[in-house]
Short mmCIF file of C-alpha atoms in Angstrom, two decimals:
data_model
loop_
_atom_site.label_atom_id
_atom_site.label_comp_id
_atom_site.label_asym_id
_atom_site.label_seq_id
_atom_site.Cartn_x
_atom_site.Cartn_y
_atom_site.Cartn_z
CA MET H 1 -29.19 -4.14 77.06
CA LYS H 2 -26.42 -2.92 75.66
CA LYS H 3 -24.49 -5.94 76.80
CA ILE H 4 -27.36 -8.42 75.36
CA ILE H 5 -26.58 -6.41 72.01
CA LEU H 6 -22.59 -6.38 71.92
CA LEU H 7 -23.36 -9.94 72.70
CA THR H 8 -26.04 -10.42 70.25
CA LEU H 9 -23.26 -8.52 67.38
CA ILE H 10 -20.33 -10.49 68.20
CA LEU H 11 -22.31 -14.02 67.59
CA GLN H 12 -23.36 -12.63 64.42
CA LEU H 13 -20.13 -11.87 63.26
CA PHE H 14 -18.77 -14.56 64.33
CA SER H 15 -22.03 -16.45 62.80
CA CYS H 16 -20.86 -15.29 59.66
CA LYS H 17 -17.22 -16.24 59.55
CA ASP H 18 -17.81 -19.64 59.86
CA LYS H 19 -20.23 -19.68 57.24
CA GLN H 20 -17.32 -17.46 55.15
CA ASP H 21 -15.09 -20.56 55.93
CA ARG H 22 -17.33 -23.57 55.66
CA LEU H 23 -16.89 -23.96 51.08
CA ASN H 24 -18.51 -26.88 49.50
CA LEU H 25 -17.42 -27.29 46.04
CA THR H 26 -18.77 -29.10 43.13
CA GLN H 27 -15.43 -28.99 41.51
CA GLY H 28 -12.55 -26.75 42.75
CA VAL H 29 -8.82 -25.99 43.42
CA TYR H 30 -7.68 -25.44 46.97
CA ILE H 31 -4.53 -23.55 47.91
CA SER H 32 -3.44 -23.43 51.46
CA ASN H 33 -0.61 -21.87 53.12
CA ILE H 34 0.87 -19.41 49.94
CA THR H 35 1.85 -15.55 50.24
CA ILE H 36 -0.11 -14.38 48.06
CA ILE H 37 1.15 -10.84 45.96
CA SER H 38 -1.91 -9.38 44.62
CA SER H 39 -2.90 -5.13 44.58
CA GLU H 40 -6.09 -3.30 43.33
CA ASP H 41 -3.87 -0.29 43.08
CA GLY H 42 0.27 -1.13 42.66
CA ASN H 43 1.10 -0.98 46.39
CA TYR H 44 1.19 -4.20 47.71
CA SER H 45 1.39 -6.28 51.18
CA PRO H 46 2.23 -10.02 50.78
CA TYR H 47 0.84 -12.47 53.19
CA ILE H 48 0.74 -15.99 53.49
CA GLY H 49 -3.34 -16.99 53.47
CA HIS H 50 -5.62 -19.48 51.75
CA LEU H 51 -6.94 -18.99 48.54
CA VAL H 52 -10.35 -21.63 46.86
CA ILE H 53 -11.31 -21.72 43.18
CA GLU H 54 -14.29 -23.42 42.30
CA LYS H 55 -14.74 -23.38 38.69
CA ASP H 56 -13.53 -20.62 37.16
CA LYS H 57 -13.97 -18.19 40.01
CA ILE H 58 -11.83 -17.32 43.08
CA VAL H 59 -14.24 -17.79 46.03
CA TYR H 60 -12.36 -17.07 49.08
CA PHE H 61 -8.66 -15.68 49.86
CA ASP H 62 -8.19 -15.46 53.63
CA ILE H 63 -5.48 -15.49 56.25
CA ASN H 64 -7.58 -17.78 58.11
CA GLU H 65 -8.01 -21.54 56.47
CA PRO H 66 -11.14 -23.01 55.33
CA SER H 67 -12.73 -25.74 55.92
CA VAL H 68 -13.81 -27.30 52.50
CA ASN H 69 -15.83 -29.83 51.12
CA GLY H 70 -16.79 -31.58 48.22
CA LYS H 71 -14.83 -32.17 45.06
CA PHE H 72 -11.68 -30.14 44.88
CA GLU H 73 -7.69 -30.08 44.28
CA GLU H 74 -5.86 -29.22 47.14
CA ILE H 75 -2.05 -27.48 46.37
CA ASP H 76 0.41 -27.04 49.64
CA GLY H 77 1.57 -23.16 48.75
CA THR H 78 4.03 -23.41 51.92
CA GLY H 79 7.31 -21.39 50.62
CA LYS H 80 5.63 -20.48 47.32
CA PHE H 81 3.82 -17.37 45.95
CA LEU H 82 0.69 -16.74 44.22
CA ILE H 83 0.61 -14.02 41.91
CA PRO H 84 -2.31 -12.76 39.19
CA GLY H 85 -1.74 -14.34 35.67
CA LEU H 86 0.38 -11.34 33.60
CA ILE H 87 -1.22 -9.56 30.80
CA ASP H 88 0.94 -9.37 27.48
CA SER H 89 -1.38 -6.10 26.57
CA HIS H 90 0.81 -5.57 22.78
CA VAL H 91 1.14 -8.85 20.68
CA HIS H 92 0.64 -9.95 17.10
CA ILE H 93 -0.45 -13.63 16.96
CA THR H 94 -1.30 -13.77 13.29
CA GLU H 95 1.70 -14.30 12.33
CA VAL H 96 5.48 -16.81 12.58
CA GLN H 97 8.01 -15.20 13.62
CA GLY H 98 11.04 -14.78 11.24
CA MET H 99 8.75 -15.70 8.48
CA LEU H 100 6.77 -13.65 5.92
CA PRO H 101 3.54 -15.06 4.06
CA TYR H 102 5.31 -16.82 1.66
CA HIS H 103 7.63 -18.41 4.16
CA MET H 104 4.59 -19.93 5.62
CA GLU H 105 3.31 -21.16 2.51
CA LYS H 106 6.30 -22.75 1.63
CA HIS H 107 6.97 -24.76 5.17
CA PRO H 108 3.21 -25.61 6.53
CA GLU H 109 4.17 -28.34 8.22
CA LEU H 110 6.88 -24.88 10.03
CA THR H 111 4.24 -23.12 10.33
CA GLU H 112 1.37 -25.75 11.78
CA GLU H 113 4.33 -26.71 14.67
CA PHE H 114 4.32 -23.21 15.44
CA ASN H 115 1.12 -22.55 15.73
CA ASN H 116 0.20 -25.36 17.77
CA GLN H 117 3.06 -24.82 19.94
CA MET H 118 2.20 -20.77 20.41
CA PRO H 119 -0.73 -20.70 22.85
CA ARG H 120 1.20 -22.79 25.03
CA SER H 121 4.66 -20.72 24.82
CA TYR H 122 2.87 -18.16 25.88
CA LEU H 123 1.37 -19.57 28.95
CA TYR H 124 4.61 -21.50 29.99
CA TYR H 125 5.84 -17.53 30.94
CA GLY H 126 2.39 -16.80 32.96
CA PHE H 127 0.77 -14.55 30.30
CA THR H 128 -2.84 -15.88 30.74
CA THR H 129 -4.06 -12.80 29.10
CA LEU H 130 -3.02 -11.51 25.24
CA ILE H 131 -4.23 -8.33 23.27
CA ASN H 132 -3.48 -9.01 19.49
CA LEU H 133 -3.35 -5.08 18.65
CA GLY H 134 -3.53 -5.56 15.02
CA GLY H 135 -5.38 -6.80 12.02
CA ILE H 136 -7.03 -9.77 13.10
CA SER H 137 -9.67 -11.95 10.82
CA GLU H 138 -12.34 -13.90 12.81
CA GLU H 139 -11.19 -17.00 11.25
CA GLN H 140 -8.04 -16.16 12.91
CA ILE H 141 -9.97 -15.68 16.51
CA ALA H 142 -11.30 -18.78 15.99
CA SER H 143 -8.31 -21.11 15.50
CA PHE H 144 -6.76 -19.79 17.89
CA ASN H 145 -9.99 -20.53 20.47
CA ALA H 146 -10.35 -24.27 19.37
CA HIS H 147 -6.75 -25.28 20.73
CA PRO H 148 -7.64 -26.70 23.88
CA ILE H 149 -5.56 -24.73 26.32
CA LYS H 150 -4.83 -20.99 25.18
CA PRO H 151 -4.49 -17.58 26.75
CA ASP H 152 -8.27 -15.87 26.77
CA LEU H 153 -7.38 -13.54 23.77
CA PHE H 154 -8.63 -9.86 23.25
CA HIS H 155 -8.25 -8.09 19.95
CA THR H 156 -8.74 -4.88 17.90
CA GLY H 157 -10.67 -5.88 15.16
CA ARG H 158 -10.40 -6.66 11.79
CA SER H 159 -7.27 -4.41 11.58
CA GLY H 160 -6.37 -1.01 12.65
CA ALA H 161 -7.38 2.44 12.24
CA SER H 162 -4.52 3.40 9.69
CA VAL H 163 -4.76 6.42 7.73
CA ALA H 164 -5.58 5.82 4.25
CA ASN H 165 -1.69 5.12 2.80
CA GLY H 166 0.27 5.60 6.05
CA TYR H 167 1.48 2.58 8.40
CA PRO H 168 1.08 -0.15 8.35
CA MET H 169 -0.73 0.14 5.08
CA ASN H 170 2.17 1.12 2.94
CA PHE H 171 3.28 -2.68 3.10
CA ALA H 172 1.04 -4.09 1.53
CA PRO H 173 0.67 -4.23 -2.02
CA GLU H 174 -1.35 -0.71 -3.45
CA GLN H 175 -4.04 -2.94 -5.24
CA LEU H 176 -4.36 -5.46 -1.85
CA ARG H 177 -3.83 -2.64 1.30
CA PHE H 178 -7.51 -1.04 0.88
CA GLU H 179 -9.58 -4.58 1.01
CA SER H 180 -6.42 -5.31 3.58
CA THR H 181 -7.02 -2.46 5.48
CA PRO H 182 -11.25 -2.45 5.61
CA ASN H 183 -11.26 -0.17 8.77
CA PHE H 184 -8.33 2.75 7.23
CA ILE H 185 -8.82 6.25 8.17
CA TYR H 186 -10.19 8.54 4.60
CA LEU H 187 -6.69 11.30 4.55
CA GLU H 188 -8.29 14.62 2.36
CA SER H 189 -4.86 14.69 1.44
CA GLU H 190 -4.42 11.10 0.04
CA ALA H 191 -8.01 11.50 -2.07
CA ASP H 192 -6.36 11.05 -5.02
CA ASN H 193 -4.79 7.92 -4.02
CA ILE H 194 -7.68 5.95 -2.50
CA PRO H 195 -9.67 3.89 -4.71
CA ASP H 196 -13.50 5.14 -6.06
CA ARG H 197 -14.66 2.37 -4.86
CA PHE H 198 -14.65 3.16 -1.24
CA ASP H 199 -16.89 6.07 0.12
CA PRO H 200 -15.49 8.42 2.57
CA VAL H 201 -18.51 8.45 4.79
CA ASP H 202 -17.82 4.40 5.19
CA HIS H 203 -14.14 5.27 6.33
CA THR H 204 -14.50 8.75 9.08
CA PRO H 205 -13.61 7.74 12.52
CA LYS H 206 -17.32 7.25 13.86
CA ALA H 207 -18.23 4.30 11.53
CA VAL H 208 -14.44 2.72 12.09
CA VAL H 209 -14.47 2.54 15.65
CA SER H 210 -18.07 1.54 15.53
CA ARG H 211 -17.10 -1.68 13.08
CA ILE H 212 -14.17 -2.13 15.38
CA LYS H 213 -16.67 -2.61 18.43
CA ASN H 214 -19.48 -4.80 16.71
CA SER H 215 -16.35 -7.18 15.56
CA GLY H 216 -16.03 -7.38 19.17
CA GLY H 217 -12.89 -4.95 19.71
CA ILE H 218 -11.60 -4.22 23.37
CA ALA H 219 -9.44 -1.17 21.79
CA VAL H 220 -8.82 0.90 18.52
CA LYS H 221 -5.13 0.54 18.25
CA SER H 222 -4.30 3.83 15.59
CA TYR H 223 -0.82 4.37 14.43
CA TYR H 224 1.30 7.66 14.27
CA GLU H 225 4.11 6.78 12.30
CA SER H 226 6.32 9.33 9.67
CA GLY H 227 8.54 6.14 8.29
CA PHE H 228 11.85 4.38 8.67
CA ARG H 229 14.45 2.57 7.63
CA GLY H 230 14.58 5.15 4.04
CA MET H 231 10.63 4.86 3.78
CA PRO H 232 9.20 7.91 1.81
CA LYS H 233 7.46 10.23 4.23
CA LEU H 234 4.36 8.76 5.66
CA PRO H 235 1.10 10.66 5.77
CA VAL H 236 0.21 10.97 9.00
CA PRO H 237 -3.19 11.72 11.52
CA THR H 238 -4.23 14.86 11.86
CA LYS H 239 -4.65 16.37 15.50
CA SER H 240 -8.58 16.16 14.08
CA ILE H 241 -8.68 12.69 12.86
CA MET H 242 -7.06 11.61 16.03
CA THR H 243 -8.87 13.26 18.42
CA ASP H 244 -12.44 12.40 16.84
CA LEU H 245 -11.07 8.62 17.14
CA LEU H 246 -10.43 9.15 20.96
CA ASN H 247 -13.94 10.61 21.20
CA GLU H 248 -15.19 8.04 19.58
CA ALA H 249 -13.48 5.24 21.32
CA ARG H 250 -14.28 6.16 24.33
CA SER H 251 -17.74 6.72 23.87
CA ASN H 252 -18.48 3.41 22.47
CA GLY H 253 -16.49 2.15 26.24
CA LEU H 254 -13.71 1.36 23.69
CA VAL H 255 -9.51 2.42 24.23
CA LEU H 256 -7.24 3.79 22.29
CA THR H 257 -3.86 3.26 22.19
CA VAL H 258 -1.58 4.11 18.95
CA HIS H 259 1.34 3.35 17.52
CA GLY H 260 4.80 5.41 18.09
CA ASN H 261 7.72 5.43 19.24
CA SER H 262 9.08 8.71 18.06
CA LEU H 263 9.73 11.86 19.83
CA GLU H 264 7.15 13.87 17.00
CA ALA H 265 4.79 11.14 17.56
CA HIS H 266 4.74 10.85 21.35
CA SER H 267 4.58 15.12 21.52
CA PHE H 268 1.49 14.98 19.08
CA LEU H 269 -0.03 12.17 21.27
CA ALA H 270 0.18 13.39 24.39
CA ASP H 271 -0.91 16.83 23.03
CA ILE H 272 -4.41 15.25 22.33
CA GLY H 273 -4.22 12.67 25.28
CA VAL H 274 -4.88 9.81 24.07
CA ASP H 275 -5.18 6.43 26.73
CA ILE H 276 -2.50 4.74 25.32
CA ILE H 277 0.51 4.57 23.17
CA ALA H 278 2.02 1.43 22.15
CA HIS H 279 5.56 1.77 22.31
CA GLY H 280 8.53 3.98 24.33
CA LEU H 281 9.94 6.87 22.65
CA TRP H 282 13.30 5.13 21.78
CA ASN H 283 13.59 7.75 18.67
CA TRP H 284 15.03 11.02 19.59
CA GLY H 285 15.54 12.97 16.47
CA LYS H 286 17.27 15.36 16.37
CA TYR H 287 18.60 14.28 20.11
CA LYS H 288 19.72 11.03 18.82
CA ASP H 289 23.23 11.72 19.70
CA VAL H 290 23.20 13.08 22.89
CA PRO H 291 24.94 11.39 25.40
CA LYS H 292 23.40 8.29 26.70
CA ASP H 293 22.53 9.80 30.38
CA SER H 294 21.03 12.99 29.60
CA LEU H 295 17.44 13.09 28.94
CA PRO H 296 16.71 16.59 26.57
CA LYS H 297 14.50 19.47 28.30
CA GLU H 298 11.94 18.73 25.34
CA ILE H 299 11.43 15.31 25.94
CA ARG H 300 11.64 15.22 29.54
CA ARG H 301 8.81 18.06 28.89
CA VAL H 302 6.93 15.14 26.74
CA LEU H 303 6.41 12.94 29.77
CA ASP H 304 5.84 14.99 31.75
CA LEU H 305 2.70 15.76 30.05
CA GLN H 306 2.22 11.50 29.50
CA ILE H 307 2.69 12.01 33.17
CA GLN H 308 0.24 14.77 33.83
CA LYS H 309 -2.42 12.91 31.86
CA GLN H 310 -1.80 9.62 33.02
CA ILE H 311 -1.21 8.34 29.39
CA GLY H 312 0.02 4.42 29.47
CA TYR H 313 2.76 4.00 28.33
CA THR H 314 4.14 0.35 27.07
CA PRO H 315 7.58 0.38 26.58
CA THR H 316 8.81 -2.08 24.48
CA LEU H 317 12.09 -2.53 25.13
CA THR H 318 12.13 -5.95 23.19
CA VAL H 319 11.02 -4.54 19.82
CA ILE H 320 15.30 -3.24 19.59
CA ALA H 321 15.85 -6.58 21.35
CA GLY H 322 14.59 -9.07 19.39
CA GLU H 323 16.29 -7.17 16.16
CA GLU H 324 19.62 -6.72 17.45
CA ALA H 325 19.21 -10.90 18.46
CA LEU H 326 19.73 -10.93 14.53
CA ALA H 327 23.24 -10.54 14.98
CA ASP H 328 23.91 -12.59 17.58
CA ASP H 329 24.97 -15.99 16.48
CA SER H 330 25.17 -17.07 20.13
CA PHE H 331 21.27 -16.54 20.13
CA LEU H 332 19.63 -19.56 18.43
CA GLY H 333 21.35 -21.74 21.24
CA ASN H 334 19.39 -19.74 24.12
CA PRO H 335 18.70 -23.24 25.87
CA GLU H 336 15.50 -21.61 27.37
CA LEU H 337 14.59 -21.42 23.14
CA SER H 338 14.15 -24.80 22.80
CA LYS H 339 11.64 -25.35 25.13
CA VAL H 340 9.19 -23.06 23.39
CA VAL H 341 9.76 -22.90 19.90
CA PRO H 342 9.96 -26.05 17.97
CA LYS H 343 13.16 -27.31 16.77
CA LYS H 344 12.76 -28.09 13.42
CA LEU H 345 11.60 -23.84 13.07
CA LEU H 346 14.77 -23.68 15.09
CA GLU H 347 16.72 -25.19 12.80
CA TRP H 348 15.61 -23.56 9.69
CA TYR H 349 16.69 -20.72 11.55
CA ALA H 350 19.87 -21.00 10.95
CA THR H 351 19.85 -21.89 7.63
CA GLU H 352 20.36 -19.12 4.76
CA GLU H 353 16.84 -18.57 3.84
CA GLY H 354 15.76 -18.16 7.64
CA GLN H 355 18.88 -15.92 8.06
CA TRP H 356 16.72 -13.65 4.98
CA PHE H 357 15.64 -10.95 7.55
CA ALA H 358 19.18 -10.80 9.15
CA ASN H 359 20.88 -10.35 6.04
CA GLU H 360 18.79 -7.82 4.65
CA LEU H 361 19.02 -5.72 7.47
CA PHE H 362 22.66 -5.96 8.98
CA THR H 363 24.56 -7.09 5.92
CA ASP H 364 26.87 -3.48 5.64
CA TYR H 365 26.92 -3.79 9.19
CA THR H 366 29.97 -5.38 11.09
CA ALA H 367 28.19 -7.02 14.50
CA GLU H 368 29.92 -4.55 16.29
CA GLU H 369 28.62 -1.81 14.58
CA VAL H 370 24.80 -3.45 15.44
CA HIS H 371 25.32 -3.31 18.97
CA SER H 372 26.03 -0.12 18.95
CA ILE H 373 23.68 1.24 16.87
CA TYR H 374 21.06 -0.66 18.51
CA GLY H 375 22.56 -0.07 22.37
CA ASN H 376 22.31 3.54 22.91
CA ILE H 377 18.84 3.36 20.75
CA GLN H 378 18.25 0.73 23.99
CA GLU H 379 19.45 3.30 26.54
CA HIS H 380 17.65 6.17 25.11
CA ALA H 381 14.43 4.08 25.79
CA LYS H 382 15.63 2.94 29.21
CA LEU H 383 16.04 6.54 30.19
CA VAL H 384 13.01 7.20 29.84
CA LEU H 385 11.02 4.49 31.11
CA LYS H 386 13.26 4.84 34.13
CA TYR H 387 12.23 9.15 34.07
CA LEU H 388 8.31 7.58 33.66
CA SER H 389 8.82 5.21 36.05
CA ASN H 390 10.81 7.58 38.61
CA ASN H 391 7.67 10.21 38.80
CA GLY H 392 4.49 8.55 38.61
CA GLY H 393 4.11 7.85 35.39
CA LEU H 394 1.57 4.87 34.18
CA VAL H 395 3.40 2.12 33.19
CA LEU H 396 1.58 -0.99 30.91
CA PHE H 397 3.63 -4.37 30.01
CA GLY H 398 3.81 -5.27 26.12
CA THR H 399 6.19 -7.12 23.91
CA ASP H 400 4.86 -6.37 20.24
CA THR H 401 5.42 -10.14 19.88
CA PRO H 402 7.17 -9.95 16.77
CA SER H 403 7.43 -6.48 16.38
CA ALA H 404 8.89 -7.36 12.76
CA PRO H 405 9.67 -10.63 10.75
CA THR H 406 12.13 -11.23 13.63
CA TYR H 407 13.41 -14.68 14.94
CA GLY H 408 13.89 -12.82 18.32
CA ASN H 409 10.55 -11.88 19.76
CA GLN H 410 9.51 -15.43 20.46
CA PRO H 411 5.63 -15.94 21.93
CA GLY H 412 6.12 -16.14 26.42
CA HIS H 413 10.08 -15.93 25.96
CA ASN H 414 9.97 -12.78 24.50
CA GLY H 415 7.83 -11.41 27.47
CA PHE H 416 9.94 -12.60 29.74
CA TRP H 417 12.68 -10.88 27.80
CA GLU H 418 10.75 -7.76 28.59
CA LEU H 419 10.46 -8.33 32.26
CA LYS H 420 14.44 -8.21 32.35
CA LEU H 421 14.96 -5.00 29.89
CA MET H 422 12.41 -3.04 32.05
CA ASN H 423 14.45 -4.32 35.56
CA GLU H 424 17.91 -3.42 33.74
CA ALA H 425 16.12 0.28 32.68
CA GLY H 426 15.48 0.28 37.22
CA VAL H 427 11.52 0.42 37.15
CA PRO H 428 11.41 -1.54 40.83
CA LEU H 429 10.08 -5.03 41.27
CA ASN H 430 6.40 -3.54 42.25
CA GLN H 431 6.08 -1.33 39.31
CA ILE H 432 6.90 -4.26 37.22
CA LEU H 433 4.30 -6.95 38.64
CA ALA H 434 1.58 -4.49 38.74
CA SER H 435 2.83 -2.82 34.95
CA ALA H 436 1.60 -6.54 33.90
CA THR H 437 -1.54 -7.42 36.00
CA ILE H 438 -3.33 -4.85 37.77
CA ASN H 439 -2.15 -1.77 35.64
CA ASN H 440 -3.16 -3.38 31.94
CA ALA H 441 -6.27 -4.89 33.74
CA LYS H 442 -7.60 -1.74 34.39
CA ALA H 443 -6.26 0.82 30.80
CA PHE H 444 -8.13 -2.13 29.35
CA LYS H 445 -11.23 -2.18 30.86
CA LEU H 446 -10.93 -6.02 32.20
CA ASP H 447 -10.40 -5.45 35.62
CA SER H 448 -13.52 -6.27 36.63
CA ASP H 449 -12.36 -10.39 35.68
CA VAL H 450 -8.69 -10.25 35.62
CA GLY H 451 -5.66 -8.46 36.83
CA SER H 452 -5.87 -9.61 40.94
CA ILE H 453 -6.39 -11.96 43.01
CA LYS H 454 -9.84 -10.87 44.28
CA VAL H 455 -13.60 -13.25 44.82
CA GLY H 456 -15.49 -13.18 41.95
CA LYS H 457 -12.64 -12.72 39.51
CA LYS H 458 -11.18 -15.54 36.56
CA ALA H 459 -9.44 -17.60 38.81
CA ASN H 460 -5.72 -17.24 36.61
CA LEU H 461 -3.08 -17.28 38.95
CA ILE H 462 0.37 -18.11 38.67
CA LEU H 463 2.08 -20.39 41.46
CA MET H 464 5.57 -19.97 41.53
CA THR H 465 8.97 -20.94 44.09
CA LYS H 466 10.30 -17.37 44.38
CA ASN H 467 9.29 -14.05 45.44
CA PRO H 468 8.78 -11.47 42.22
CA LEU H 469 8.99 -8.35 44.05
CA GLU H 470 12.62 -9.87 45.25
CA GLU H 471 14.03 -10.49 42.41
CA ILE H 472 12.78 -10.76 38.80
CA GLU H 473 14.32 -14.19 37.73
CA ALA H 474 11.30 -15.29 39.59
CA TYR H 475 9.23 -15.28 36.50
CA ASN H 476 11.59 -18.49 35.22
CA THR H 477 10.34 -19.82 38.38
CA ILE H 478 6.70 -20.91 37.70
CA GLU H 479 5.31 -24.56 38.72
CA ASN H 480 1.76 -24.10 37.90
CA ILE H 481 -0.84 -21.58 35.74
CA ILE H 482 -3.98 -21.76 37.30
CA LEU H 483 -6.08 -20.44 33.71
CA GLY H 484 -9.61 -21.05 34.42
CA GLY H 485 -9.34 -23.15 37.70
CA GLU H 486 -7.80 -24.83 35.72
CA VAL H 487 -4.30 -26.19 37.23
CA VAL H 488 -1.71 -26.66 34.57
CA VAL H 489 1.78 -27.41 35.30
CA ARG H 490 4.63 -25.38 33.36
CA GLU H 491 6.86 -28.08 32.14
CA SER H 492 3.65 -29.89 30.50
CA LEU H 493 3.66 -26.59 28.39
CA SER H 494 6.94 -26.82 26.76
CA VAL H 495 7.95 -28.91 23.25
CA LYS H 496 7.75 -31.89 23.43
#
């Protein structure tokens, strides 16, 4: 009797496997003999297998070769590598790199060319998911989504949760800043500087988070920035405000991500335990002149607290590099830029008008002085990142593209640059891949749909000719981007 039961179980197992391997597709893609690199926890065990997509979903991946019938495109993956699509969790798609609003109005043809190419440039470097961490209108979202091919876009609502007259509200003229920042937080210390037409009840953390959620935001973006480059001391959130924002975000199923790059900010945010800090700790304050290979005890304490609480840490190393690039005469001649930046816009950057921000920043400095200053800041940023990476910190990939009105942070290209800078900082290649895929997906609660290769998830994938667990340059050997099940040849995305 036991033999009969065992035989029955074996037959059922083979029957189920046979059914699993027989796929009848109405519309799909079959990738054979591909090295699959994916993880649900950041630990990678690549293997050669087969993957099948139906419409926009992954329906099969295994070492066994399936029997596929119906309507599908077949790709021979022999000698190639498949990873999940990359996620840039900190972009600003509402801006044209290197331009202020009046430049965009003055040069509408350059603005239009940039906006038409921008989604394609992100895809060119494998970024299939973007999270816009800043103000964005319904019209801007609709305009982006109207592109025939574009990454999946998520956002944080009409504006960030800035405290009244704080960063980045301070950049807007006083007569416009409150209307342009509808999700500002009422701050008692600024009561005399807030127009009477704004009711404090509408600008509590509870009211602001509710509006962000209702607008379709997946996260709340806030700020802890006391000022830089000669700004007057800016108002910053109180501990009570930030704690309330965190609790309201979580109770609404959202994530709280906060701008902060100084020791003061990271210490404040680590103590509260926010979900994500949207920048690395590169402004060391009183420790700014400490040798580049030494990590002060106070900074280690803050980082240890972030590691203990598993606060997401987004290094954004290209914020520093993207400004420093303005002092590099060879930057605009990089042949990689010509693949993702329209030719006429590249030419405009080289004009006196296009050099406006470089002139504003560096008029009083030589190129050598600029590289010395920025190099020191970058070395501090890399040292902090390496410490976090070596000690179990939660590293998330994000670029802050563009971090300022600099042409140094170009869509897509900036992401590849960030990957390389993380590698230079000493972050292992497996951690770099995880930061831009499963870590980001989990941190922003998108992992049921993207971030790894799994049956039922969206077919946002990258096929490349080199192994990203062996060399960082693999991210520039992309052959195909699979976006929602549609196979796109990388070169078709470059500037025409």
